[in-house]
Coordinates of C-alpha atoms and ligand atoms in Angstrom, one line a residue:
Chain E
X1 CA 122.6 95.5 179.0
X2 CA 126.2 95.0 177.0
X3 CA 129.4 94.7 178.4
X4 CA 130.7 97.7 176.4
X5 CA 128.5 100.1 178.3
X6 CA 130.1 99.9 181.2
X7 CA 132.7 102.0 179.6
X8 CA 131.8 105.7 181.0
X9 CA 132.3 108.4 178.7
X10 CA 134.7 109.8 181.4
X11 CA 137.5 107.2 180.4
X12 CA 137.5 107.8 176.9
X13 CA 139.4 110.7 175.4
X14 CA 137.4 114.0 175.2
X15 CA 134.7 114.3 172.5
X16 CA 135.4 110.6 171.6
X17 CA 133.7 110.5 167.8
X18 CA 133.3 107.6 165.4
X19 CA 136.0 107.7 163.2
X20 CA 135.2 109.8 159.9
X21 CA 135.6 106.9 157.4
X22 CA 133.4 104.8 159.8
X23 CA 130.9 107.6 159.9
X24 CA 130.9 108.0 156.1
X25 CA 130.5 104.4 155.3
X26 CA 127.7 104.0 157.4
X27 CA 125.9 106.6 155.5
X28 CA 123.8 105.8 152.7
X29 CA 125.3 108.9 150.7
X30 CA 128.6 107.3 150.5
X31 CA 127.0 103.9 148.7
X32 CA 124.9 106.2 146.5
X33 CA 127.9 108.2 145.4
X34 CA 129.8 105.1 144.6
X35 CA 126.6 103.9 142.4
X36 CA 127.1 107.0 140.6
X37 CA 130.8 106.8 140.0
X38 CA 130.4 103.3 138.8
X39 CA 127.7 103.9 136.3
X40 CA 130.0 107.2 134.9
X41 CA 133.1 104.6 134.9
X42 CA 131.3 101.9 133.2
X43 CA 129.5 104.1 130.5
X44 CA 132.9 105.9 130.1
X45 CA 134.9 102.6 130.0
X46 CA 132.4 101.6 127.0
X47 CA 132.2 104.7 125.2
X48 CA 134.8 107.0 126.4
X49 CA 134.6 109.2 123.3
X50 CA 130.7 109.9 123.7
X51 CA 130.6 109.8 127.3
X52 CA 133.3 112.3 128.2
X53 CA 132.4 114.9 125.4
X54 CA 132.4 118.6 126.5
X55 CA 128.6 118.6 125.0
X56 CA 127.4 115.5 126.4
X57 CA 128.3 116.6 129.7
X58 CA 127.1 120.0 129.5
X59 CA 123.8 119.0 128.3
X60 CA 123.5 116.3 131.1
X61 CA 124.3 119.3 133.6
X62 CA 122.0 121.7 132.2
X63 CA 119.1 119.5 131.8
X64 CA 119.6 118.5 135.5
X65 CA 119.9 121.8 136.6
X66 CA 116.5 122.5 137.1
X67 CA 115.4 119.4 138.8
X68 CA 118.1 119.6 141.0
X69 CA 116.7 122.8 142.3
X70 CA 113.4 121.5 142.8
X71 CA 115.0 118.5 144.6
X72 CA 116.8 120.6 147.1
X73 CA 113.6 121.9 148.3
X74 CA 112.1 118.3 148.3
X75 CA 115.0 117.3 150.6
X76 CA 113.9 119.4 153.3
X77 CA 110.4 118.6 152.8
X78 CA 111.0 114.9 153.1
X79 CA 113.1 115.1 155.9
X80 CA 110.0 116.6 157.9
X81 CA 108.5 113.4 156.9
X82 CA 106.1 115.3 154.2
X83 CA 105.8 115.0 150.7
X84 CA 105.1 117.9 148.1
X85 CA 103.6 116.5 144.9
X86 CA 103.0 120.6 143.8
X87 CA 106.6 121.4 142.8
X88 CA 106.3 120.7 139.1
X89 CA 103.1 122.5 138.6
X90 CA 104.4 125.4 141.0
X91 CA 107.4 125.7 138.7
X92 CA 105.0 126.0 135.8
X93 CA 103.0 128.4 137.3
X94 CA 105.8 130.8 138.1
X95 CA 107.5 130.3 134.9
X96 CA 104.2 131.4 133.1
X97 CA 103.3 134.3 135.4
X98 CA 106.8 135.7 135.6
X99 CA 107.1 135.2 131.5
X100 CA 103.7 137.0 131.3
X101 CA 104.9 139.8 133.9
X102 CA 107.9 140.5 131.7
X103 CA 105.9 140.9 128.5
X104 CA 103.4 143.3 130.2
X105 CA 106.0 145.6 131.5
X106 CA 107.6 145.6 128.3
X107 CA 104.5 146.5 126.6
X108 CA 103.5 142.9 125.1
X109 CA 107.1 141.7 123.9
X110 CA 109.8 141.4 126.6
X111 CA 112.4 139.9 123.7
X112 CA 114.5 142.8 123.7
X113 CA 114.0 143.9 127.4
X114 CA 116.8 145.0 129.8
X115 CA 118.1 143.9 133.3
X116 CA 115.5 145.8 135.0
X117 CA 112.6 143.7 133.5
X118 CA 114.5 140.5 134.0
X119 CA 115.0 141.3 137.8
X120 CA 111.3 142.0 137.7
X121 CA 110.3 138.7 136.0
X122 CA 112.6 137.0 138.9
X123 CA 110.9 138.4 141.6
X124 CA 107.5 137.3 140.3
X125 CA 108.9 133.7 139.9
X126 CA 110.1 133.4 143.2
X127 CA 107.0 135.5 144.6
X128 CA 104.6 133.2 142.9
X129 CA 106.4 129.7 144.0
X130 CA 106.2 131.3 147.5
X131 CA 102.8 132.0 147.6
X132 CA 101.7 128.3 146.7
X133 CA 104.5 127.2 149.1
X134 CA 103.0 129.2 151.8
X135 CA 99.6 128.0 151.1
X136 CA 100.9 124.4 151.1
X137 CA 102.5 125.0 154.6
X138 CA 99.3 126.9 156.1
X139 CA 97.0 124.1 155.2
X140 CA 99.5 121.6 156.3
X141 CA 100.4 122.9 159.6
X142 CA 97.4 124.9 160.8
X143 CA 94.6 122.8 159.3
X144 CA 96.3 119.7 159.8
X145 CA 95.3 118.1 156.5
X146 CA 98.4 115.4 155.3
X147 CA 100.8 116.8 153.1
X148 CA 100.0 114.4 150.5
X149 CA 96.4 115.7 150.0
X150 CA 97.1 119.5 150.4
X151 CA 100.1 119.0 147.7
X152 CA 98.0 117.0 145.4
X153 CA 95.3 119.5 145.5
X154 CA 97.8 122.3 144.8
X155 CA 99.4 120.1 142.1
X156 CA 96.3 120.4 140.2
X157 CA 95.3 124.0 141.2
X158 CA 98.7 125.2 140.3
X159 CA 98.7 123.6 136.9
X160 CA 95.2 124.7 136.1
X161 CA 95.8 128.3 137.3
X162 CA 99.0 128.1 134.9
X163 CA 96.7 127.4 132.1
X164 CA 94.2 130.0 132.9
X165 CA 96.6 132.4 132.9
X166 CA 97.8 132.3 129.1
X167 CA 94.6 130.2 128.2
X168 CA 96.5 127.0 127.9
X169 CA 99.5 128.2 125.6
X170 CA 103.1 128.4 126.2
X171 CA 104.5 132.0 126.7
X172 CA 107.3 133.4 124.6
X173 CA 109.0 136.5 124.5
X174 CA 111.7 135.7 127.2
X175 CA 114.3 138.4 127.1
X176 CA 117.4 137.6 124.7
X177 CA 119.6 138.8 127.2
X178 CA 118.3 136.5 130.1
X179 CA 118.7 133.3 127.5
X180 CA 122.2 134.6 126.6
X181 CA 123.8 135.1 130.0
X182 CA 121.7 132.5 131.9
X183 CA 120.2 130.1 129.6
X184 CA 123.0 129.4 127.2
X185 CA 126.0 131.2 128.5
X186 CA 128.5 129.3 130.0
X187 CA 131.6 130.2 132.4
X188 CA 134.8 128.3 132.0
X189 CA 132.6 125.9 129.8
X190 CA 129.9 125.2 132.8
X191 CA 126.6 126.3 131.7
X192 CA 125.4 129.4 133.7
X193 CA 122.1 127.8 134.7
X194 CA 124.3 125.1 136.2
X195 CA 126.2 127.3 138.5
X196 CA 123.2 129.0 139.6
X197 CA 121.9 125.7 140.6
X198 CA 125.1 124.8 142.3
X199 CA 125.2 127.7 144.2
X200 CA 121.4 127.0 145.2
X201 CA 122.5 123.5 146.2
X202 CA 125.5 124.6 148.3
X203 CA 123.3 127.0 150.3
X204 CA 120.7 124.4 150.7
X205 CA 123.2 121.9 151.8
X206 CA 124.6 124.3 154.6
X207 CA 121.3 125.3 155.7
X208 CA 120.4 121.8 156.4
X209 CA 123.4 120.6 157.8
X210 CA 125.1 123.7 160.0
X211 CA 122.2 125.6 160.8
X212 CA 119.5 125.8 163.6
X213 CA 116.7 125.6 160.4
X214 CA 118.3 122.6 159.5
X215 CA 118.3 120.9 163.0
X216 CA 114.7 121.6 163.5
X217 CA 114.0 120.2 160.3
X218 CA 115.7 117.1 161.3
X219 CA 113.8 117.3 164.6
X220 CA 110.3 117.7 163.2
X221 CA 110.6 114.8 160.9
X222 CA 112.4 112.5 163.6
X223 CA 109.9 113.3 166.3
X224 CA 107.2 115.9 165.9
X225 CA 105.8 115.6 169.4
X226 CA 109.6 115.6 171.0
X227 CA 110.1 118.8 168.9
X228 CA 106.8 120.3 170.1
X229 CA 107.7 119.5 173.9
X230 CA 111.1 121.4 173.7
X231 CA 109.3 124.3 172.6
X232 CA 110.1 124.5 168.7
X233 CA 107.3 126.1 166.8
X234 CA 106.6 123.2 164.8
X235 CA 103.7 124.9 162.9
X236 CA 105.8 127.8 162.0
X237 CA 108.8 125.4 161.0
X238 CA 106.6 123.4 158.6
X239 CA 105.2 126.5 157.0
X240 CA 108.8 127.7 156.4
X241 CA 109.9 124.3 155.0
X242 CA 106.8 124.1 152.4
X243 CA 107.5 127.7 151.6
X244 CA 111.2 127.0 150.8
X245 CA 110.1 124.4 148.4
X246 CA 107.8 126.5 146.5
X247 CA 110.4 129.5 146.4
X248 CA 112.9 127.0 145.0
X249 CA 110.0 125.8 142.4
X250 CA 109.7 129.3 141.4
X251 CA 113.4 129.7 141.0
X252 CA 113.2 126.9 138.9
X253 CA 110.5 127.9 136.7
X254 CA 112.8 131.0 136.0
X255 CA 115.7 129.1 135.2
X256 CA 113.5 127.0 132.7
X257 CA 112.4 130.2 130.8
X258 CA 116.1 131.3 130.5
X259 CA 117.0 127.9 129.2
X260 CA 114.2 127.1 127.1
X261 CA 113.5 130.7 126.0
X262 CA 109.6 130.1 126.4
X263 CA 107.7 129.4 129.5
X264 CA 106.1 125.9 128.7
X265 CA 102.6 124.6 130.3
X266 CA 103.3 121.1 129.6
X267 CA 106.2 118.6 130.4
X268 CA 106.3 119.0 134.1
X269 CA 103.9 116.6 135.1
X270 CA 106.2 114.2 136.7
X271 CA 108.7 116.4 138.0
X272 CA 107.4 115.9 141.2
X273 CA 108.0 112.4 141.3
X274 CA 111.3 112.5 139.6
X275 CA 112.2 115.0 142.5
X276 CA 111.1 112.5 145.3
X277 CA 113.0 109.9 143.5
X278 CA 116.1 111.8 143.6
X279 CA 115.7 112.7 147.3
X280 CA 115.1 109.0 148.0
X281 CA 117.6 107.7 146.0
X282 CA 120.0 110.0 148.1
X283 CA 119.6 108.4 151.3
X284 CA 116.8 110.7 152.5
X285 CA 114.3 108.5 154.5
X286 CA 110.8 108.9 153.2
X287 CA 109.9 108.4 156.8
X288 CA 111.5 111.6 157.7
X289 CA 114.3 112.5 160.3
X290 CA 117.3 111.6 158.3
X291 CA 118.9 112.7 155.0
X292 CA 121.3 115.2 153.0
X293 CA 121.5 117.4 150.2
X294 CA 124.6 115.8 148.9
X295 CA 122.8 112.6 148.7
X296 CA 120.1 114.4 146.7
X297 CA 123.0 115.6 144.3
X298 CA 123.8 112.2 143.5
X299 CA 120.1 110.9 143.5
X300 CA 119.4 113.6 140.7
X301 CA 122.3 112.5 138.5
X302 CA 121.9 108.8 138.9
X303 CA 118.5 108.7 136.8
X304 CA 119.9 111.3 134.4
X305 CA 123.2 109.3 133.7
X306 CA 121.6 106.2 133.4
X307 CA 119.3 107.9 130.7
X308 CA 122.2 109.4 128.8
X309 CA 124.4 106.4 129.2
X310 CA 122.0 103.8 128.0
X311 CA 121.2 106.0 124.9
X312 CA 125.3 106.3 124.2
X313 CA 126.0 102.7 124.5
X314 CA 122.7 101.9 122.3
X315 CA 120.6 100.3 124.8
X316 CA 117.2 101.3 124.2
X317 CA 116.3 104.2 126.8
X318 CA 113.0 102.7 127.8
X319 CA 115.4 100.6 130.1
X320 CA 116.0 103.8 132.1
X321 CA 112.8 103.9 133.9
X322 CA 113.1 100.4 134.9
X323 CA 116.4 100.9 136.1
X324 CA 115.9 103.7 138.2
X325 CA 112.8 101.8 139.5
X326 CA 115.0 99.2 140.7
X327 CA 117.6 101.2 142.4
X328 CA 114.7 103.4 143.8
X329 CA 113.1 100.3 145.3
X330 CA 116.1 99.0 146.9
X331 CA 117.0 102.0 148.6
X332 CA 113.8 102.3 150.4
X333 CA 114.0 98.2 151.3
X334 CA 117.4 99.2 152.6
X335 CA 116.5 102.2 154.7
X336 CA 113.4 100.1 156.2
X337 CA 115.6 97.2 157.1
X338 CA 118.1 99.5 158.6
X339 CA 115.0 101.2 160.6
X340 CA 113.6 98.1 161.9
X341 CA 117.1 96.5 163.1
X342 CA 117.7 100.2 164.9
X343 CA 114.0 100.1 166.5
X344 CA 114.2 96.6 167.6
X345 CA 117.2 97.5 170.1
Chain Q
X1 CA 106.8 123.4 205.9
X2 CA 107.9 126.2 203.7
X3 CA 105.6 127.6 201.1
X4 CA 105.0 125.3 198.3
X5 CA 107.0 125.8 195.3
X6 CA 104.3 124.5 193.1
X7 CA 100.5 123.8 193.8
X8 CA 97.8 122.4 191.4
X9 CA 94.3 122.6 192.9
X10 CA 91.5 120.7 191.6
X11 CA 92.6 120.1 188.1
X12 CA 90.5 118.1 185.7
X13 CA 91.2 117.1 182.3
X14 CA 89.0 115.3 179.6
X15 CA 90.0 113.5 176.8
X16 CA 86.7 113.4 174.9
X17 CA 84.5 111.4 177.2
X18 CA 87.5 110.1 179.2
X19 CA 88.0 111.9 182.5
X20 CA 92.0 111.4 183.2
X21 CA 92.1 114.0 186.1
X22 CA 88.9 114.3 188.2
X23 CA 90.0 117.4 190.6
X24 CA 93.4 116.4 191.1
X25 CA 95.5 118.3 193.6
X26 CA 99.3 118.1 194.0
X27 CA 102.0 120.0 196.0
X28 CA 105.8 120.3 195.6
X29 CA 107.8 121.8 198.1
X30 CA 111.0 123.5 197.0
X31 CA 114.3 121.4 197.5
X32 CA 112.3 118.3 198.0
X33 CA 111.9 114.8 196.5
X34 CA 108.1 114.1 196.3
X35 CA 107.0 110.8 194.6
X36 CA 103.7 110.6 192.8
X37 CA 102.3 107.0 192.7
X38 CA 99.1 105.7 191.6
X39 CA 97.9 102.3 189.8
X40 CA 98.2 102.5 185.9
X41 CA 95.6 105.0 184.4
X42 CA 95.3 106.9 187.7
X43 CA 96.1 110.0 185.7
X44 CA 99.8 110.6 186.7
X45 CA 101.2 111.0 183.3
X46 CA 98.3 113.2 182.3
X47 CA 98.9 115.5 185.6
X48 CA 102.6 115.7 184.7
X49 CA 101.8 116.8 181.1
X50 CA 99.4 119.5 182.8
X51 CA 102.0 120.7 185.0
X52 CA 104.4 121.0 182.4
X53 CA 102.3 123.2 179.7
X54 CA 102.0 120.0 177.4
X55 CA 98.6 119.7 178.2
X56 CA 96.1 122.2 179.2
X57 CA 93.8 121.2 182.3
X58 CA 89.8 121.6 181.4
X59 CA 89.6 123.0 185.1
X60 CA 91.8 124.1 188.1
X61 CA 94.2 126.4 189.1
X62 CA 98.1 126.3 189.9
X63 CA 100.2 128.5 191.4
X64 CA 103.8 128.6 191.4
X65 CA 106.4 130.6 194.1
X66 CA 103.1 131.8 195.4
X67 CA 101.9 133.4 192.0
X68 CA 99.1 132.0 189.9
X69 CA 100.6 130.4 186.9
X70 CA 98.9 129.7 183.4
X71 CA 100.9 127.2 181.2
X72 CA 99.9 127.6 177.3
X73 CA 102.9 126.0 176.1
X74 CA 106.1 124.0 177.3
X75 CA 108.1 127.3 177.1
X76 CA 106.0 128.7 179.7
X77 CA 107.1 125.7 182.1
X78 CA 110.7 125.9 180.7
X79 CA 111.0 129.7 181.2
X80 CA 110.2 128.9 184.8
X81 CA 113.0 126.5 185.3
X82 CA 110.7 123.6 185.1
X83 CA 111.8 120.4 183.1
X84 CA 110.4 117.0 182.3
X85 CA 111.4 113.5 181.7
X86 CA 108.1 112.3 179.9
X87 CA 107.4 108.7 180.2
X88 CA 107.6 108.5 176.3
X89 CA 111.0 110.4 176.6
X90 CA 110.3 112.5 173.8
X91 CA 113.5 112.6 172.2
X92 CA 114.4 112.8 168.5
X93 CA 115.7 109.5 167.8
X94 CA 117.7 110.3 164.7
X95 CA 119.6 112.9 166.5
X96 CA 122.4 112.3 168.5
X97 CA 122.4 112.9 172.3
X98 CA 124.2 116.0 172.3
X99 CA 121.8 117.4 169.7
X100 CA 118.8 116.2 171.8
X101 CA 120.2 117.8 175.1
X102 CA 120.6 120.9 173.3
X103 CA 117.2 120.5 171.0
X104 CA 115.4 123.7 171.5
X105 CA 118.2 125.7 173.1
X106 CA 121.1 125.4 170.6
X107 CA 124.4 127.2 170.9
X108 CA 125.2 129.2 167.7
X109 CA 128.6 130.5 166.5
X110 CA 129.6 133.7 167.6
X111 CA 129.4 136.8 165.4
X112 CA 128.0 136.9 161.7
X113 CA 127.7 132.9 161.4
X114 CA 125.4 133.0 164.5
X115 CA 123.4 135.5 162.9
X116 CA 122.7 133.3 159.9
X117 CA 121.8 130.6 162.8
X118 CA 124.7 128.5 162.5
X119 CA 125.1 126.1 165.1
X120 CA 128.3 125.8 167.4
X121 CA 128.3 122.0 167.2
X122 CA 131.4 121.5 169.0
X123 CA 130.5 123.7 172.1
X124 CA 127.3 121.9 172.2
X125 CA 129.2 118.5 172.1
X126 CA 131.7 119.4 174.6
X127 CA 129.3 120.7 177.3
X128 CA 126.9 117.6 176.6
X129 CA 129.9 115.4 177.0
X130 CA 130.9 117.0 180.4
X131 CA 127.3 116.7 181.4
X132 CA 126.4 113.2 180.2
X133 CA 129.6 112.1 182.4
X134 CA 128.7 114.3 185.4
X135 CA 125.2 112.8 185.4
X136 CA 126.2 109.0 184.7
X137 CA 124.7 108.6 181.1
X138 CA 127.3 106.1 179.5
X139 CA 127.4 106.3 176.1
X140 CA 130.3 104.7 173.6
X141 CA 130.1 107.7 171.6
X142 CA 128.4 110.8 171.4
X143 CA 127.6 111.0 167.8
X144 CA 125.3 108.1 167.1
X145 CA 121.7 108.6 166.6
X146 CA 119.7 108.0 170.2
X147 CA 117.7 105.3 168.3
X148 CA 121.0 103.2 168.4
X149 CA 121.2 103.5 172.0
X150 CA 119.8 100.8 174.4
X151 CA 116.5 102.0 176.2
X152 CA 118.4 102.2 179.3
X153 CA 121.0 104.7 177.6
X154 CA 117.9 106.6 175.9
X155 CA 116.6 107.1 179.3
X156 CA 119.5 108.3 181.0
X157 CA 119.9 110.8 178.3
X158 CA 116.5 112.1 178.7
X159 CA 117.3 112.3 182.5
X160 CA 120.5 114.1 181.9
X161 CA 118.8 116.8 179.7
X162 CA 116.1 117.6 182.0
X163 CA 118.6 118.1 184.8
X164 CA 120.6 120.2 182.8
X165 CA 118.3 122.8 182.3
X166 CA 116.3 122.8 185.3
X167 CA 116.6 125.5 188.2
X168 CA 113.4 124.8 190.3
X169 CA 111.6 121.8 189.5
X170 CA 112.2 118.4 187.6
X171 CA 109.2 116.1 186.7
X172 CA 110.2 112.3 186.2
X173 CA 107.7 110.1 184.6
X174 CA 108.9 106.4 185.4
X175 CA 112.5 107.4 184.6
X176 CA 113.9 104.3 186.2
X177 CA 111.4 102.0 184.2
X178 CA 113.8 100.4 181.5
X179 CA 116.9 100.5 183.6
X180 CA 119.2 97.6 184.7
X181 CA 120.3 97.6 188.5
X182 CA 123.4 99.9 188.2
X183 CA 121.5 102.5 185.7
X184 CA 118.6 102.6 188.1
X185 CA 121.2 103.3 191.1
X186 CA 122.7 106.2 189.1
X187 CA 119.6 107.7 188.2
X188 CA 118.4 107.7 192.0
X189 CA 122.2 109.3 192.7
X190 CA 121.0 111.8 190.4
X191 CA 117.8 112.8 191.6
X192 CA 119.5 113.0 195.2
X193 CA 122.1 115.2 193.8
X194 CA 119.7 117.5 192.0
X195 CA 117.8 118.0 195.1
X196 CA 120.9 119.0 197.2
X197 CA 121.1 121.7 194.6
X198 CA 117.9 123.1 196.0
X199 CA 116.1 121.8 192.8
X200 CA 112.7 119.9 193.8
X201 CA 112.2 116.6 192.0
X202 CA 108.8 114.8 191.4
X203 CA 109.3 111.3 190.7
X204 CA 107.0 108.9 189.3
X205 CA 107.6 105.3 190.0
X206 CA 106.2 101.9 190.6
X207 CA 108.9 100.6 192.3
X208 CA 107.9 101.0 196.2
X209 CA 111.0 100.5 197.7
X210 CA 112.9 102.7 195.4
X211 CA 110.2 105.4 196.3
X212 CA 110.6 104.8 200.0
X213 CA 114.2 105.3 199.8
X214 CA 114.8 108.5 197.8
X215 CA 111.7 110.3 198.6
X216 CA 110.8 113.2 201.2
X217 CA 107.3 112.8 200.5
X218 CA 104.7 110.5 198.7
X219 CA 101.5 111.8 197.3
X220 CA 98.9 109.2 196.1
X221 CA 96.9 109.8 192.9
X222 CA 93.9 107.3 192.3
X223 CA 91.3 107.7 189.6
X224 CA 92.0 111.0 188.7
X225 CA 92.1 112.4 192.3
X226 CA 94.7 112.7 195.2
X227 CA 93.8 110.0 197.6
X228 CA 96.6 110.3 200.4
X229 CA 99.8 112.2 201.1
X230 CA 102.6 110.6 203.4
X231 CA 105.9 111.7 204.7
X232 CA 108.3 108.8 203.4
X233 CA 109.8 108.3 207.2
X234 CA 106.4 107.3 208.6
X235 CA 105.1 105.2 206.0
X236 CA 105.5 101.6 204.5
X237 CA 105.2 99.7 201.2
X238 CA 101.8 98.1 202.7
X239 CA 100.2 101.7 203.5
X240 CA 101.4 103.1 200.2
X241 CA 99.9 99.8 198.2
X242 CA 96.7 100.6 200.5
X243 CA 96.3 103.9 199.3
X244 CA 96.8 103.0 195.8
X245 CA 94.2 100.4 195.8
X246 CA 91.7 102.3 197.6
X247 CA 91.7 99.8 200.8
X248 CA 93.0 103.0 202.5
X249 CA 91.8 106.6 202.4
X250 CA 92.7 109.8 204.1
X251 CA 90.0 112.2 204.6
X252 CA 91.6 115.6 203.4
X253 CA 94.0 114.3 200.9
X254 CA 92.0 116.0 197.9
X255 CA 92.2 119.6 199.4
Ligands
LIG401 N1 95.7 111.5 174.8 C1 94.8 110.7 175.5 N2 93.5 110.5 174.8 C2 92.5 109.8 175.6 N3 92.8 109.3 176.7 C3 94.0 109.6 177.5 C4 95.1 110.4 176.7 N4 95.9 110.2 177.8 C5 95.6 109.6 178.8 N5 94.2 109.1 178.7 C6 93.7 108.3 179.5 O1 93.6 109.1 180.6 C7 93.7 107.8 181.9 C8 95.1 108.6 182.7 O2 96.3 108.1 182.0 P1 97.7 108.4 182.2 O3 97.8 110.0 182.8 O4 98.7 108.0 181.3 O5 98.1 107.1 183.7 P2 99.2 106.8 184.4 O6 100.3 107.6 183.9 O7 98.6 107.0 185.9 O8 99.3 105.3 184.0 C9 93.8 106.8 181.3 O9 92.3 106.1 181.3 C10 94.4 106.9 180.0 O10 93.6 105.7 179.0
LIG402 MG1 102.1 107.2 182.9

């Protein structure tokens, strides 16, 4: 027993809390945020003209928006000490089914379709994402199959199903109106797709940090048996978390349609790994129990900034994955060291 | 004696081929402290899990307050005012003590925010802080993860949590095992205070002087069965150890 344990709480002011600054510096999030800031500042100092150009920033943000939405769902999953390898494939599936559905209700080509069709397309994207998420969730929580295996399965299955839907080709005919407003449209210079991603992220952050749903997410990841013994429905909660991740992947698919004006069936094979990397870079523990959506935002932008920054300052972009890998491994190593130190008490 | 609060009869519990309980019986009367003792592997923790809804016995019957009782989940026990400090504590190490105390019983903000499930963290922290003070859990600060606390502090948090919610019965499975002398005294004090509020306490402990000083009665479990029952005032450490090792048996104890 250490001596400071003799201080009882009654001798302290009511609600004694660790000072804000100590809590912030103790969190991984702050450090990751600093890394991001330093990167931006460094690239900005080398080529201020190129880095702080409006179009550079717009592009960076828009390209990152889709990954951000996937990563918000992934944050919840990883905090429960799970993993979701299927997000990229589910995105493709949702994107293809939504584009096809819009075409079908417009008599074959939805290019000139109105808001009714667009709304229907959004619904189809969300529902198809949700269905895959629900399937993942049920297999993981009811059948007790490890998340890695379940989502490895749906990773392949959703991609295969998406290819089957349109014989392996991309789907065009995305409504112009959708592309103009959400794809290429901006609001005070910010691409609308980014605003959507920001709103989703903000809601996700609030859900995780202020609600009972968020608290149960941490509890299940921290000690599943403890959560069960206080009467939390662990199975139900896990199902909901994977359902959320699937639904967000569906939304991301719809955002992709709006941005690229086509539902593409390739190019999302590594979305899952990028999302996982972003979440872990952002300080969420791969062992579950801790993490934050804010951290994930930083984690999404670090690889993106590295990629753009290296190109702008003339370093070959092949260095980017190497740089990300180093930061990633360092982040996990730090987390592990911290946990080991903590568990030795 | 009055009518038993909780009575378990002939419980068996098999884990595969392991028979953890072989016809165990157990009785707790209202407002008493009863110690459950036995050698390692006697089945004490298994019995506690069966009586708090965490595990379902393979066979046997329970009565609570004179009514037949079936516990299909921990919630069934909690709804009846039964709380448990598990031997493995069952706390979420990444959550702070207040969050752990209110886990599964969160206070929500009033109104619309509450409808959306928004937590009233301030209220929970305040109540937890008062409660920990009252029940002698000494913590430097209330917003660090449980994992950052010492083993003893973690144990006091688990004890404080259980007595916060119990209205009829608390099981404490080796609640003093990791404690220093001062903290141990404090837990024993908590047990007496809970008992004085009319709540029955079932204490599991390997410390015989502790058992004799705090209990009203003692029940002994050996190889998955109850082998002896004593009034704490008429027994001795030698007698208890004799019953635990099988040197001493009581004819009618497993009834
Ligand atoms: N989950 C389990 N699976 C298999 N065997 C178990 C399990 N839990 C307990 N046992 C066995 O049941 C017996 C009783 O264990 P336990 O109730 O923990 O004893 P005690 O708490 O009295 O030391 C032991 O032989 C133990 O190995
Ligand atoms: Mg035990």
